[in-house]
Every structure is written in C-alpha cells, then in structure tokens.
XYZ file of C-alpha atoms in Angstrom:
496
model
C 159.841 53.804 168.353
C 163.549 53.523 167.847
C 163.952 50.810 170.284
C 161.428 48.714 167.911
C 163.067 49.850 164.404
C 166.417 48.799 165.785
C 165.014 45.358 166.636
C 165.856 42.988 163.961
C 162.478 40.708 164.551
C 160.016 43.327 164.013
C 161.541 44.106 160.791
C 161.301 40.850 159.711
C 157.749 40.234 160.495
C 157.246 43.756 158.673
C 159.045 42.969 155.620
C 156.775 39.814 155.521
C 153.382 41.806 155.427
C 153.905 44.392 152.962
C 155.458 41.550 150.854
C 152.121 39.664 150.858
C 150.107 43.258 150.483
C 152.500 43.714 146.965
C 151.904 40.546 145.952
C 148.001 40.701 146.179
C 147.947 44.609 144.400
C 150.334 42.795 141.422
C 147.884 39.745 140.981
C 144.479 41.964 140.899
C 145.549 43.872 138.132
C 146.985 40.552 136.518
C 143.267 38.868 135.910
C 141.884 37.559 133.484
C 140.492 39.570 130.599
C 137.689 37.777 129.741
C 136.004 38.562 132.964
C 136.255 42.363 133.283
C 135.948 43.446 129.285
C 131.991 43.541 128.106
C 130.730 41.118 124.842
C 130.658 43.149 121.945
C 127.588 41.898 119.584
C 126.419 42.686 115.792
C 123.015 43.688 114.994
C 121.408 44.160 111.121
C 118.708 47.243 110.838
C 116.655 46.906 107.825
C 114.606 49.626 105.922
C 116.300 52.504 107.565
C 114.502 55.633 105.996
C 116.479 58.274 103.715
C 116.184 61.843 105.105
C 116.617 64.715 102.697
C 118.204 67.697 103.781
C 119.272 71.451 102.045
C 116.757 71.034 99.636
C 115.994 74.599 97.451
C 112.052 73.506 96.586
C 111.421 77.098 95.295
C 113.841 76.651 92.900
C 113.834 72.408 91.587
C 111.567 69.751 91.484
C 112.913 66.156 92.445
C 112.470 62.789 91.155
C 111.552 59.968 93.678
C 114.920 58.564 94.501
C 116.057 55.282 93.393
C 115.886 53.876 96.939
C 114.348 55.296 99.813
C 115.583 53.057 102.679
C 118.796 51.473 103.250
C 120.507 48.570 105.198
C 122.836 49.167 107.987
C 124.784 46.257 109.861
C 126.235 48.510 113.213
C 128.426 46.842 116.054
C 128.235 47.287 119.973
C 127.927 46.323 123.197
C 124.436 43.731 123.691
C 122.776 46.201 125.964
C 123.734 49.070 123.569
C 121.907 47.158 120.677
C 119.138 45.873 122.400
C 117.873 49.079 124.113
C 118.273 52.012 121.756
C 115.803 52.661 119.514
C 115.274 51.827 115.728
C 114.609 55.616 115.250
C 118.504 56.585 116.739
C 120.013 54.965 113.556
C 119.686 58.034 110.949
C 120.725 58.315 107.546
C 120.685 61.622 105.333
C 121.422 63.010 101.807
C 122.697 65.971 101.812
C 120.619 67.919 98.239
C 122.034 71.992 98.818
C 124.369 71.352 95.887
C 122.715 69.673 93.425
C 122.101 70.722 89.815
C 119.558 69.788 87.365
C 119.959 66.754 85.746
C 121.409 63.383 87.719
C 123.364 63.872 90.652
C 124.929 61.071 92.188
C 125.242 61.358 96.250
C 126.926 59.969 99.085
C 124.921 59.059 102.402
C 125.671 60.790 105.729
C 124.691 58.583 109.014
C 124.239 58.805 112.769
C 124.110 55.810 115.436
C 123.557 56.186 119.161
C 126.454 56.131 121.531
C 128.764 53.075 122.100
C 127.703 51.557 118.200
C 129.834 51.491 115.553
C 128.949 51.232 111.607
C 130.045 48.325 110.316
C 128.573 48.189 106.751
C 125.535 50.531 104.904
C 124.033 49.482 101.678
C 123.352 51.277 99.410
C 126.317 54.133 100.496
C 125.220 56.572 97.852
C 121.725 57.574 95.912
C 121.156 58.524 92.578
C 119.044 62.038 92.485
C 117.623 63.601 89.594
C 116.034 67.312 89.542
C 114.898 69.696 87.196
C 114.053 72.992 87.301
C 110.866 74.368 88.492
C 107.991 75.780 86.065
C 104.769 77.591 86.836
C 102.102 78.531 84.783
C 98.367 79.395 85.116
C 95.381 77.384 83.725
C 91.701 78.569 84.121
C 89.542 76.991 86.595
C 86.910 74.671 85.552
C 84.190 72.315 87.422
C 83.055 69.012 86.333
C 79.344 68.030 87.570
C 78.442 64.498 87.944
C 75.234 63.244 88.513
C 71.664 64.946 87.726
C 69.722 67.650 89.999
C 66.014 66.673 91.211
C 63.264 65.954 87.810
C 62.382 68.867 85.950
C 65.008 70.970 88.121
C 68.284 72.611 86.038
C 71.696 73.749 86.747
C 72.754 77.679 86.551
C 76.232 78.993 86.209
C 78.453 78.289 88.715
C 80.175 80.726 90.897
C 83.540 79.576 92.022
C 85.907 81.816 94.643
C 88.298 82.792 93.957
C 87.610 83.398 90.034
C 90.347 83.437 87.565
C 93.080 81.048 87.423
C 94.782 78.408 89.170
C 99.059 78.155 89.666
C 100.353 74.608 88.227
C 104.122 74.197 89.533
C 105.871 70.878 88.101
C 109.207 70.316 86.108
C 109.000 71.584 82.557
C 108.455 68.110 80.863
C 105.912 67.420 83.308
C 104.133 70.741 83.144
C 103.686 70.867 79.348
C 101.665 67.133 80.187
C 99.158 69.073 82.103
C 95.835 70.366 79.798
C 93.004 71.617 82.822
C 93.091 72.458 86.455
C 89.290 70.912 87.432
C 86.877 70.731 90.552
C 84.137 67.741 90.566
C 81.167 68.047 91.785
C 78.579 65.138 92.804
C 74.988 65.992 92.562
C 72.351 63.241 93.273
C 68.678 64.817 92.734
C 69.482 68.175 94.028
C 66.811 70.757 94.003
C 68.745 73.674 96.129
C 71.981 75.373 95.461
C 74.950 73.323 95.996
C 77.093 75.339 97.903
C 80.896 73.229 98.693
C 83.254 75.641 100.642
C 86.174 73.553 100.183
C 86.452 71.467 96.531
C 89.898 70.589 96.271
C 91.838 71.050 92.517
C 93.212 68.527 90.501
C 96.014 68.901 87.500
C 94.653 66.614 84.129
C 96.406 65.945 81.339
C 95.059 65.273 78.140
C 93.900 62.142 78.383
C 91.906 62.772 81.436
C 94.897 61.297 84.130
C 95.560 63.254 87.318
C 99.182 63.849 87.469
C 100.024 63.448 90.508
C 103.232 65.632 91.917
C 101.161 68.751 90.531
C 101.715 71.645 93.481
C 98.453 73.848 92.752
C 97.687 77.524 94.106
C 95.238 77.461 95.675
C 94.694 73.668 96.310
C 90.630 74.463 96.993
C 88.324 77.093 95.738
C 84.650 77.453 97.098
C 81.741 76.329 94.632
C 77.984 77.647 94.583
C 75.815 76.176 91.735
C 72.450 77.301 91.181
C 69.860 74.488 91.362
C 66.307 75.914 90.309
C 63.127 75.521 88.317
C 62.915 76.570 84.796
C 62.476 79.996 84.640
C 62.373 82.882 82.218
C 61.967 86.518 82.304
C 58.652 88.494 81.069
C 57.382 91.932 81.214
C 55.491 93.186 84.230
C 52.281 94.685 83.335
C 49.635 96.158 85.634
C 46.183 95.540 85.760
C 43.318 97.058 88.057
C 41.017 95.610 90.538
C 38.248 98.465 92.353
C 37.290 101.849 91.299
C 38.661 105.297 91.697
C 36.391 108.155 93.146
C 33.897 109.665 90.638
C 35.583 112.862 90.212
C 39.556 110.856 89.617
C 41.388 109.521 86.701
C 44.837 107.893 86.757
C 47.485 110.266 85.434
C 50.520 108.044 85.877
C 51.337 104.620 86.682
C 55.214 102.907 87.140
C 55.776 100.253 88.594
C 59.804 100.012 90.158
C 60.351 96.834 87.861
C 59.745 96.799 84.140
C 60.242 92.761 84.224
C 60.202 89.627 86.644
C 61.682 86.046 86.711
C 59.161 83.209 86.748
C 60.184 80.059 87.854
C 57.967 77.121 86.735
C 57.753 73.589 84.488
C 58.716 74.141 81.269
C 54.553 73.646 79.876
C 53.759 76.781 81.997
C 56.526 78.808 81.075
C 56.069 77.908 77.749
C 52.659 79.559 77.644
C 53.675 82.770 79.668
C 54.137 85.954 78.040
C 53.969 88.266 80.531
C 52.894 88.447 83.881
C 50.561 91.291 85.319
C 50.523 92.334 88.878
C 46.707 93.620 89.830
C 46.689 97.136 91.855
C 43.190 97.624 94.224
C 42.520 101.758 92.896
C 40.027 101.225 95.737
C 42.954 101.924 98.346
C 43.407 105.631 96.640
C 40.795 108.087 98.117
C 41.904 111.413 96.702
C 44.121 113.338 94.008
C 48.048 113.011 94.066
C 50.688 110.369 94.261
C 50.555 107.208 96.417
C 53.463 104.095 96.614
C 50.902 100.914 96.523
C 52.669 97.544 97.553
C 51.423 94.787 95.519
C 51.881 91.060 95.759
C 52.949 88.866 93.127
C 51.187 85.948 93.412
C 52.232 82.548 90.788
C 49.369 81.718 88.751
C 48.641 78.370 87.789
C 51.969 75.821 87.206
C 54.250 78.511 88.267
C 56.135 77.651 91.227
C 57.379 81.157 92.384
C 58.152 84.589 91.315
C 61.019 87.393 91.590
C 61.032 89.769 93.194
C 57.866 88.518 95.377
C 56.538 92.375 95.566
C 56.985 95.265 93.784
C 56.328 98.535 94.310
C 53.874 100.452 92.348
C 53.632 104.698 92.292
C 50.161 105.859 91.111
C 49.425 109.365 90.393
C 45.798 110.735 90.010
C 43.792 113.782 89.412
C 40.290 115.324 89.012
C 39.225 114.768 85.551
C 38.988 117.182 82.829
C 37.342 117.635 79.656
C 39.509 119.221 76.016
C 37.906 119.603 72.785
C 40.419 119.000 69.808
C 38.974 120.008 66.002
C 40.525 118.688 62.606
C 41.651 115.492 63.921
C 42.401 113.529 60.754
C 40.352 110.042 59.326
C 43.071 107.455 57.729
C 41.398 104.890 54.832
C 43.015 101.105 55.152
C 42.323 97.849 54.061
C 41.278 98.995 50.477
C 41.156 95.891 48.049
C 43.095 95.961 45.014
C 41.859 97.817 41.966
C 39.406 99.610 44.490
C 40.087 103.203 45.072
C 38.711 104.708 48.430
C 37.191 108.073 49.008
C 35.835 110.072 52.138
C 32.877 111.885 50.907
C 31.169 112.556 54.741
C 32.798 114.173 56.540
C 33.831 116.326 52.992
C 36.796 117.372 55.058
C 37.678 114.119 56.213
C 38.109 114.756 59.618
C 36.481 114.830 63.482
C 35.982 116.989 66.197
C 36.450 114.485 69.534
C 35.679 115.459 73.050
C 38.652 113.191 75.155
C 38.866 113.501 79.154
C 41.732 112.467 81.274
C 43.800 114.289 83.710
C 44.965 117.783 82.948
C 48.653 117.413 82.550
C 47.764 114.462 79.993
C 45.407 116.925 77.742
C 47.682 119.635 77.995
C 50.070 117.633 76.414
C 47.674 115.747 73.658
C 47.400 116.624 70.222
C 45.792 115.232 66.709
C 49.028 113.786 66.137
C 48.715 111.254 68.730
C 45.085 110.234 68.117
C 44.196 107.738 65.667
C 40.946 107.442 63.694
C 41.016 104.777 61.174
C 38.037 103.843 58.747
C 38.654 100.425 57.673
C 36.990 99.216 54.353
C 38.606 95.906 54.282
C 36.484 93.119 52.614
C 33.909 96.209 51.397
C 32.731 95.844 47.950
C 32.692 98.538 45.563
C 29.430 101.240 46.422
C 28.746 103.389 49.190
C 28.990 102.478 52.476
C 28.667 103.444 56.302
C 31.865 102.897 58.097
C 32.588 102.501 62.184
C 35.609 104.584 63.220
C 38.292 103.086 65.218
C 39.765 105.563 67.735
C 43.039 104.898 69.079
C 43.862 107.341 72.209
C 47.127 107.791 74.538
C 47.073 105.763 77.922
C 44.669 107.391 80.730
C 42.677 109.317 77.888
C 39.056 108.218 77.592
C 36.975 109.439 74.293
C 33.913 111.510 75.855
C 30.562 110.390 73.681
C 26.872 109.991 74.983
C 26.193 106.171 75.232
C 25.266 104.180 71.838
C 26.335 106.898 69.274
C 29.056 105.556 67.126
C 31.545 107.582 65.370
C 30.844 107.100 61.595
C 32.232 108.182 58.004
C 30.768 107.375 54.976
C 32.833 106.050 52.553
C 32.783 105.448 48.169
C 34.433 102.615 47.217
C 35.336 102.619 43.499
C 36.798 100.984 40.783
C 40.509 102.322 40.164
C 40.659 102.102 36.517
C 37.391 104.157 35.863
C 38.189 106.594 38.890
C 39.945 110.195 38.815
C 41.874 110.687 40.804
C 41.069 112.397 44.018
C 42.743 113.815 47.143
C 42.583 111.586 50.211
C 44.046 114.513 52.400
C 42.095 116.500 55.026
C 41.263 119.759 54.882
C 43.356 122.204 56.276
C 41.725 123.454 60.000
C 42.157 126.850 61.611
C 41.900 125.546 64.832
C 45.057 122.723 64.958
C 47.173 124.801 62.314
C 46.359 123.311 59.238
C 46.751 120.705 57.362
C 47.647 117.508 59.963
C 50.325 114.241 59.670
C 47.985 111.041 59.691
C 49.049 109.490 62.815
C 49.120 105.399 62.785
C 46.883 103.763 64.720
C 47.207 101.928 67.691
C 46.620 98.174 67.611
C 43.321 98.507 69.998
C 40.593 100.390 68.829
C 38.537 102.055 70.670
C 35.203 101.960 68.599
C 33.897 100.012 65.502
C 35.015 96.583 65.885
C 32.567 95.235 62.333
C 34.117 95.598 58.776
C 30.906 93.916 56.869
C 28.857 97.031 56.215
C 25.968 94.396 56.649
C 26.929 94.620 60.514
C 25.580 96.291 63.208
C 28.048 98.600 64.577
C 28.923 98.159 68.270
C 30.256 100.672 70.987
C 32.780 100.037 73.471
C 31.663 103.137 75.446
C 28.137 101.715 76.284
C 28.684 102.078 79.497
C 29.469 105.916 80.757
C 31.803 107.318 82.956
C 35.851 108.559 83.322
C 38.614 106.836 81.748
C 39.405 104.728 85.112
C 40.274 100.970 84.371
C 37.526 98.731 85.377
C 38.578 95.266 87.095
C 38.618 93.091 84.018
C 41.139 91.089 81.988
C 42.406 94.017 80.535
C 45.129 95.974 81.746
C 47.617 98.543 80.542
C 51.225 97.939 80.641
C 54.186 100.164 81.840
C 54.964 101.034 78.287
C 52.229 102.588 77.720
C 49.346 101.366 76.320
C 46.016 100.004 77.477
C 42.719 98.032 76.170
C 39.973 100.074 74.833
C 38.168 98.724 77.332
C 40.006 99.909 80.631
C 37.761 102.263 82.095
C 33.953 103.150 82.178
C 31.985 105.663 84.395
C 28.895 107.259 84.860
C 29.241 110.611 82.832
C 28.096 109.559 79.549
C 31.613 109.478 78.340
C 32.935 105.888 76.171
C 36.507 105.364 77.132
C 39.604 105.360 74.531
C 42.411 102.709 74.290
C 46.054 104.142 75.381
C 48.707 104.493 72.824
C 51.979 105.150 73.338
C-alpha cells in the first residue's frame, strides 16, 4: 500500500476523481429552485357556516345572529386545496361570556393542514341575548271541522291536564296569550282519540310565535263523538205473573237512572225509560238478582249501561184490617161549604193485603181516601172514594162494590159552621192527621154525580203487577192498576 501512496502518479489520478465527485455534490445542491419547491395556490370558500359554542341555554335566549356564514379566502399547496374537504374549514363563536344585551364577538377558525388563512369576512358577529322567562298557560284545543250529521262533540280529555311551560325572552313572552292543540274532524261519528297533538304558543292576534320552547311539546287528546243523549229515570215495569199465594215486597234496581243516546225528536219525547222484569222467572218466597236487558225503543240508538241488575224480594200474602182511616173533602167550589154526613164519623174501615213486613209497617197515616166534589152542585150527593195506598199494598174488596160517602154540599153564607174532622177511633188512637193523597187513585175515577161509578178492582186477586203499561218506579210508587188476582181483592196504587 505504501509502495502505491509513495507513487506520485496514483496520487494524481486520485486527486483527479474526488475532485470531479466534489464538484458534482456542490452543483446538486446548487439547482434551480423552481424545480424542487411545490406551487403554492389561493382558493375562496363561500358560505362557511357559524358554529356556536359555550352557550348557557338554561339561563339566555339568543337572537338569530346578524350573519350566519362567512367568507374565507385560505392559501396552500394545489393538492392541499383541491382535496380537503369544504367541511375541514371551521369557524366558531365562542358565547360562555356573554351578557344580556348586545355583545359584539370575534370569530375563532380552523383549516386543514398545509393551508393558511389569508382573509375572513365578516371577522366578528354581533350577538344579542336576553334573559330567559318561563311561565305557565292553560292548555286549550281548537276543533276544526264538523263530526258526522246529527252527531255532537263531548268534553275533551287531554293528558296530561293542567298547564303547559312557555320559555322565551321576557319581551317575547309577555307577546304570548294561549298555548293551543288543533284538532281536524271531518264527519266523525267515534271518539277522536290523537296520542300525539303537538302545542303551539299564540299571541293575541292569533300568530304562532315561533322560538316558543314548550313543556311538554305534545299532550294526548280523546274527544267524545256521540249521539244526543240525555239522562232519565229508570223505572220498572212487569211482564208474567207471580204464584197465587206471592206478592212483591221489594223491588231496586242497582241504577236509579240511564243515558239514552238518540236524535234529538226522540229524546225530546223521553221522560223516562222503564226496564220490564218477567215475575214469571220467580217461583217461590225470598230474594232473587233478575238480569234484565235494556232494549232502545223506537229512535233511540242505544242505551247505558246495556243491563242492569234488578233484586226482587217476595212473600206469601197477608191480609190487615185498619179502622178510623180518615175521608179528606177537595175540590169544593167557592161559596160552597162541604159536609160528610155518611159515614157520620167520616171515616173507613179498609181491608189492604201485601206482604207482611209491608203491613206491619202501614198505618192510616199513609193511606189516602179522598172524596172529591169538584164541579158538584149544591144538594146531596153520592161520592166515589179515591184510595191512594203505599207501593206493593193492594185494597182487599169483593169485585164491583165501590167505596162511597155521601156528601151535602151547601151554600157558605146560609151554612153553620160544622166540623169537617173525624171522629176520634179507639182502635188507631184517636183522632188521625189527614194524609195527602197520592196522585193515582185507586177507586172512583167520575166527579159528575150523574156518573156511573167505576172500579179498578173488577178483576180479583193479590196486589202483583199485571203486564200492562203501567209500572211502578224505584221511588216508590205504582199505578192503581198494577196488580189483579183471583181472591176477590181490587188492588191499591203505591204511594210513597
């Protein structure tokens, strides 16, 4: 190695090549810049959105801002430009220190790597806040539209009841007069039921306002769509025949009323509505639950409740004498005085059947016998009693005899006067309380003393109804006609 270091040729020759290997290093790094450095390009975004941040929405309520977009004009390498999206450009307002009133705020930014802002208009926003209000406004519906013909609207039910939150900024919340529902009918003839009716804020005027933040935003709505309707009394009338030896003691029905449903012409009419119970089903004494029907009569569309329940109580009939029962005078014409002069004591003795607990319980006060003299001319005359008994009490009588008093009709100004009273009786205590009458009697219908007096008790037997129009009523009182048998008794009207 020596011997070629020490030659003087060889280090020529190596001189030469690391002089050319220099020379090639210096002029690499020497070229030109324009061929190595990349074109830098710039690009204009429009519309750039303004993102809100640090916002206390429990606490303010913001005004749109001024502008909601801005401009940006960025700088950057072609590639960089072309291939990032719009969506990496971001600009912000920063709102966790703003206080009501207007607050006047720069704009924060953020562009993708390798681009540069060159200019953003606008650089700052103008924001304006209050703060927030709440206050509660009932919750009412608006129906638009009509239900099916001859059908009508009930009262709504909306859930949940009460009251509806309104949030806005004070001058915008003392705008706001209703919180309201809407609902669309269009010929309806079933409940409207809407799970989900979404709340609007009115004012005045009737103009949503818009930026109203309601709790809750919906509420469920159930209208009633339905007939006319109206309630009457439930009365109960009798179809079939009890045994011989029966007589109702008690009946009740478990409602006292029902709901028809109907055109307006039929309900007009409608008083009450009586629900017919078969005394054919009951084949001995005691207490039986009867289920009975309801069934519409003509023009009525339905009924509520559909069936009712009906508890009938019976017994073997008995017989009770009761002496001294008083005779009442009515319907004397003016200047006529009326006197009693058969019986002299001016009452009866009536034989009345019925179930025991009844008669146990019945005394003259609760019997009415009325002679009416209305349209009688002065003079002596023969007049039909009316007999007014409590319900389930028949008047015992043989068939064709009437109950008769006679009566002197004179003129007031001529007449002494005389006692009306009745006579005291040993056998009901003495002297008795004239009870009123009821308003159905139960014999002597005629008032022309020219008349021939009629019965209702023709036709014998125990005071069980008979299947006819009339009917006796849970409050207690019953035709004069509701019950015949074949014991030579005439039946009594019920009182109360």
């Amino acid at each position: 190695m020596n011997k070629w270091m020490n030659n003087n040729n060889f280090n020529k020759i190596l001189a030469l090549a690391l002089g050319i290997i220099l020379w090639a290093m210096v002029h690499a790094d020497t070229a030109p810049v324009s061929q190595t450095t990349p074109r830098m390009e710039t690009k204009t975004i429009e519309n750039v959105k303004i993102e809100m941040t640090g916002f206390d929405e429990d606490k303010y309520v913001m005004e749109p801002l001024d502008v909601d977009s801005v401009r940006m004009e960025v700088r950057g390498k072609k590639s960089d430009l072309i291939y990032k999206f719009s969506d990496s450009y971001k600009v912000t307002v920063d709102l966790s220190k703003v206080k009501p009133g207007n607050n006047r705020l720069p704009l924060s930014y953020s562009l993708p790597n390798g681009v540069t802002l060159e200019s953003l208009t606008p650089d700052e926003v103008n924001v304006h806040v209050e703060l927030r209000n709440t206050k509660a406004f009932p919750i009412t519906l608006l129906t638009k539209g009509t239900p099916a013909q001859g059908y009508q609207l009930g009262t709504p039910v909306i859930q949940p009841t009460g009251e509806a939150e309104v949030t806005l900024a004070a001058s915008e919340l003392s705008k706001v007069a209703k919180v309201q529902g809407t609902v669309e009918l269009d010929g309806d003839s079933e409940t409207f039921k809407e799970k989900r009716m979404k709340l609007f804020a009115y004012d005045s005027n009737g103009s949503e306002i818009k930026d109203a933040v309601i709790k809750p935003a919906y509420v469920s709505v159930e209208i009633p769509i339905t007939l006319p309707f109206k309630s009457v009394p439930l009365e109960i009338g009798y179809t079939g025949q009890l045994p011989d030896s029966l007589v109702l003691s008690q009946v009740k029905a478990d409602q006292t009323s029902v709901t028809v449903y109907g055109q307006k012409e039929a309900l007009a009419t409608l008083t009450a509505y009586e629900a017919t119970v078969n005394l054919s089903q009951i084949k001995s004494a005691g207490t039986e639950q009867l289920k009975v029907e309801l069934v519409p009569p003509t023009g009525i569309d339905k009924i509520e409740p559909g069936k009712v329940n009906v508890t009938v109580k019976t017994s073997e009939n008995a017989e009770r004498t009761l002496a001294g029962v008083p005779i009442k005078l009515e319907g004397a014409a003016a200047g006529l005085k009326a006197i009693i002069t058969d019986p002299a004591d001016q009452t009866l003795s009536l034989t009345v059947s019925g179930a025991p607990d009844l008669l146990n319980q019945l005394n003259v006060d609760k019997i009415s016998v009325v002679a009416d003299v209305g349209n009688l001319t002065a003079g002596t005359h023969d007049v039909t009693l009316q007999v007014s008994l409590p319900k389930f009490i028949a008047l015992k009588q043989p068939a064709g005899q009437q109950l008769k008093a006679t009566v002197q009709l004179q003129d007031s100004s001529s007449t002494p006067e005389v006692s009306t009273e009745p006579s005291q009786d040993s056998s009901t205590g003495g002297a008795q309380n004239t009870p009123e009458p009821s308003a159905e009697p139960v014999i002597g219908e005629g008032k022309d003393p020219g008349d021939q007096p009629t019965h209702s008790g023709d036709t014998a037997g125990t005071p069980t109804p008979t299947p006819t129009e009339q009917h006796s009523d849970n409050s207690g009182s019953t035709n004069g006609n509701a019950g015949t048998g074949s014991n030579g008794e005439a039946t009594g009207t019920g009182g109360t």
